[in-house]
Amino acid sequence: MPNCRILIESKDIEKILKSDYFDNIPKRYLKKNEICFPNSERILIIKKGKIKVTYYNNEKEITLYYLCKNNMAYCNQNNIIKAKENSEFYFLKADEYYELFKDPNFCNFIIKFFNQKHKYRKGAYI
């Protein structure tokens, strides 16, 4: 994952994305420099491109992540999602994709991924 700020190995996500998990889930697309705002808590999964995730609150912006293909992040209403290049991604809301989140393999993968990211951030900033 060149040019990705967090550089977490994520080969498992390629298997997940190629499986039938995402067959019925619409992809979202952003052209370079377009933005979108999550209207609820979601998991952002990058399929193609590069995305910048920013936290916005009380007129302050903090860049959280620069994400590349096969990376993911948790987002909420305080985030701004900006495409750094043409991008394709999934924006999963648990109550909309209940069947997906009922699958223990998918949930274990998500937990493992965020646990790796938490360990990386903890080690990098403490």
CSV table of C-alpha atoms in Angstrom, one decimal:
chain,number,residue,atom,x,y,z
A,1,MET,CA,0.0,0.0,0.0
A,2,PRO,CA,2.3,2.8,-1.1
A,3,ASN,CA,1.4,6.3,0.1
A,4,CYS,CA,-0.9,5.1,2.8
A,5,ARG,CA,-0.3,6.8,6.1
A,6,ILE,CA,-1.1,3.8,8.3
A,7,LEU,CA,0.4,1.1,6.2
A,8,ILE,CA,-1.5,-1.8,7.7
A,9,GLU,CA,-1.1,-5.1,5.8
A,10,SER,CA,-4.5,-5.9,4.6
A,11,LYS,CA,-4.4,-8.9,2.2
A,12,ASP,CA,-7.4,-10.4,3.9
A,13,ILE,CA,-9.6,-7.5,2.7
A,14,GLU,CA,-8.9,-8.4,-0.9
A,15,LYS,CA,-10.3,-11.9,-0.2
A,16,ILE,CA,-13.3,-10.4,1.4
A,17,LEU,CA,-13.9,-7.9,-1.4
A,18,LYS,CA,-13.6,-10.6,-4.0
A,19,SER,CA,-16.0,-12.9,-2.2
A,20,ASP,CA,-19.8,-12.7,-2.5
A,21,TYR,CA,-20.1,-10.5,0.6
A,22,PHE,CA,-20.4,-7.3,-1.4
A,23,ASP,CA,-22.4,-8.6,-4.4
A,24,ASN,CA,-25.5,-6.8,-3.3
A,25,ILE,CA,-24.0,-3.7,-1.8
A,26,PRO,CA,-23.8,-0.6,-4.0
A,27,LYS,CA,-20.4,1.1,-4.4
A,28,ARG,CA,-20.0,4.8,-3.9
A,29,TYR,CA,-17.9,6.8,-6.3
A,30,LEU,CA,-16.1,10.1,-5.8
A,31,LYS,CA,-14.1,12.0,-8.5
A,32,LYS,CA,-10.9,13.6,-7.5
A,33,ASN,CA,-11.5,16.5,-5.0
A,34,GLU,CA,-15.2,15.6,-4.5
A,35,ILE,CA,-16.4,15.3,-0.9
A,36,CYS,CA,-19.1,13.5,1.0
A,37,PHE,CA,-20.4,13.6,4.5
A,38,PRO,CA,-21.5,10.5,6.4
A,39,ASN,CA,-25.0,11.1,7.9
A,40,SER,CA,-24.5,8.3,10.4
A,41,GLU,CA,-21.8,5.9,11.8
A,42,ARG,CA,-20.4,3.8,9.0
A,43,ILE,CA,-17.4,1.7,8.0
A,44,LEU,CA,-15.6,3.0,4.9
A,45,ILE,CA,-13.9,0.3,2.8
A,46,ILE,CA,-11.7,1.6,-0.1
A,47,LYS,CA,-12.0,-0.6,-3.2
A,48,LYS,CA,-10.1,1.8,-5.5
A,49,GLY,CA,-8.4,5.2,-5.3
A,50,LYS,CA,-7.2,7.3,-2.4
A,51,ILE,CA,-9.4,9.0,0.3
A,52,LYS,CA,-8.6,11.6,2.9
A,53,VAL,CA,-10.7,11.3,6.1
A,54,THR,CA,-10.9,14.5,8.2
A,55,TYR,CA,-12.5,15.1,11.6
A,56,TYR,CA,-14.5,18.4,11.7
A,57,ASN,CA,-15.9,20.0,14.9
A,58,ASN,CA,-16.4,23.6,16.0
A,59,GLU,CA,-14.7,25.0,12.9
A,60,LYS,CA,-11.6,22.9,13.4
A,61,GLU,CA,-10.4,20.3,11.0
A,62,ILE,CA,-8.0,17.4,11.8
A,63,THR,CA,-6.8,15.0,9.2
A,64,LEU,CA,-7.2,11.5,10.5
A,65,TYR,CA,-6.2,9.3,7.6
A,66,TYR,CA,-5.1,9.1,4.0
A,67,LEU,CA,-6.5,5.7,2.9
A,68,CYS,CA,-5.6,3.7,-0.2
A,69,LYS,CA,-7.1,0.6,-1.9
A,70,ASN,CA,-7.9,-2.2,0.5
A,71,ASN,CA,-8.0,-0.1,3.6
A,72,MET,CA,-10.8,0.9,5.9
A,73,ALA,CA,-11.9,3.4,8.6
A,74,TYR,CA,-14.7,4.0,10.9
A,75,CYS,CA,-16.6,7.3,10.1
A,76,ASN,CA,-19.3,9.3,11.7
A,77,GLN,CA,-21.2,12.6,11.3
A,78,ASN,CA,-18.1,14.6,12.2
A,79,ASN,CA,-16.1,13.3,9.3
A,80,ILE,CA,-15.5,14.7,5.9
A,81,ILE,CA,-14.5,12.2,3.1
A,82,LYS,CA,-12.5,13.7,0.3
A,83,ALA,CA,-11.2,11.8,-2.8
A,84,LYS,CA,-7.6,12.5,-3.5
A,85,GLU,CA,-8.0,10.7,-6.8
A,86,ASN,CA,-11.0,9.0,-8.5
A,87,SER,CA,-12.2,6.5,-5.9
A,88,GLU,CA,-14.6,3.7,-5.4
A,89,PHE,CA,-15.6,2.5,-2.0
A,90,TYR,CA,-18.3,1.0,0.2
A,91,PHE,CA,-19.9,2.9,3.0
A,92,LEU,CA,-21.4,0.2,5.3
A,93,LYS,CA,-24.0,1.1,7.9
A,94,ALA,CA,-24.6,-1.9,10.2
A,95,ASP,CA,-28.4,-1.7,10.3
A,96,GLU,CA,-28.7,-1.5,6.5
A,97,TYR,CA,-26.5,-4.6,6.0
A,98,TYR,CA,-27.6,-6.7,8.9
A,99,GLU,CA,-26.9,-10.0,7.2
A,100,LEU,CA,-23.3,-9.0,6.5
A,101,PHE,CA,-22.6,-8.1,10.1
A,102,LYS,CA,-24.3,-11.3,11.3
A,103,ASP,CA,-21.5,-13.3,9.6
A,104,PRO,CA,-18.9,-14.2,12.2
A,105,ASN,CA,-16.1,-14.3,9.6
A,106,PHE,CA,-16.8,-10.8,8.4
A,107,CYS,CA,-17.1,-9.5,11.9
A,108,ASN,CA,-13.9,-11.2,13.0
A,109,PHE,CA,-12.1,-9.6,10.0
A,110,ILE,CA,-13.4,-6.1,10.9
A,111,ILE,CA,-12.4,-6.5,14.6
A,112,LYS,CA,-8.9,-7.8,13.6
A,113,PHE,CA,-8.4,-4.9,11.2
A,114,PHE,CA,-9.4,-2.2,13.7
A,115,ASN,CA,-7.4,-3.9,16.4
A,116,GLN,CA,-4.3,-3.7,14.2
A,117,LYS,CA,-4.9,-0.1,13.5
A,118,HIS,CA,-5.4,0.7,17.2
A,119,LYS,CA,-2.1,-1.0,18.1
A,120,TYR,CA,-0.3,0.9,15.3
A,121,ARG,CA,-1.7,4.3,16.4
A,122,LYS,CA,-1.1,3.5,20.1
A,123,GLY,CA,2.5,2.6,19.4
A,124,ALA,CA,3.1,5.6,17.1
A,125,TYR,CA,1.7,8.3,19.4
A,126,ILE,CA,2.6,7.2,23.0
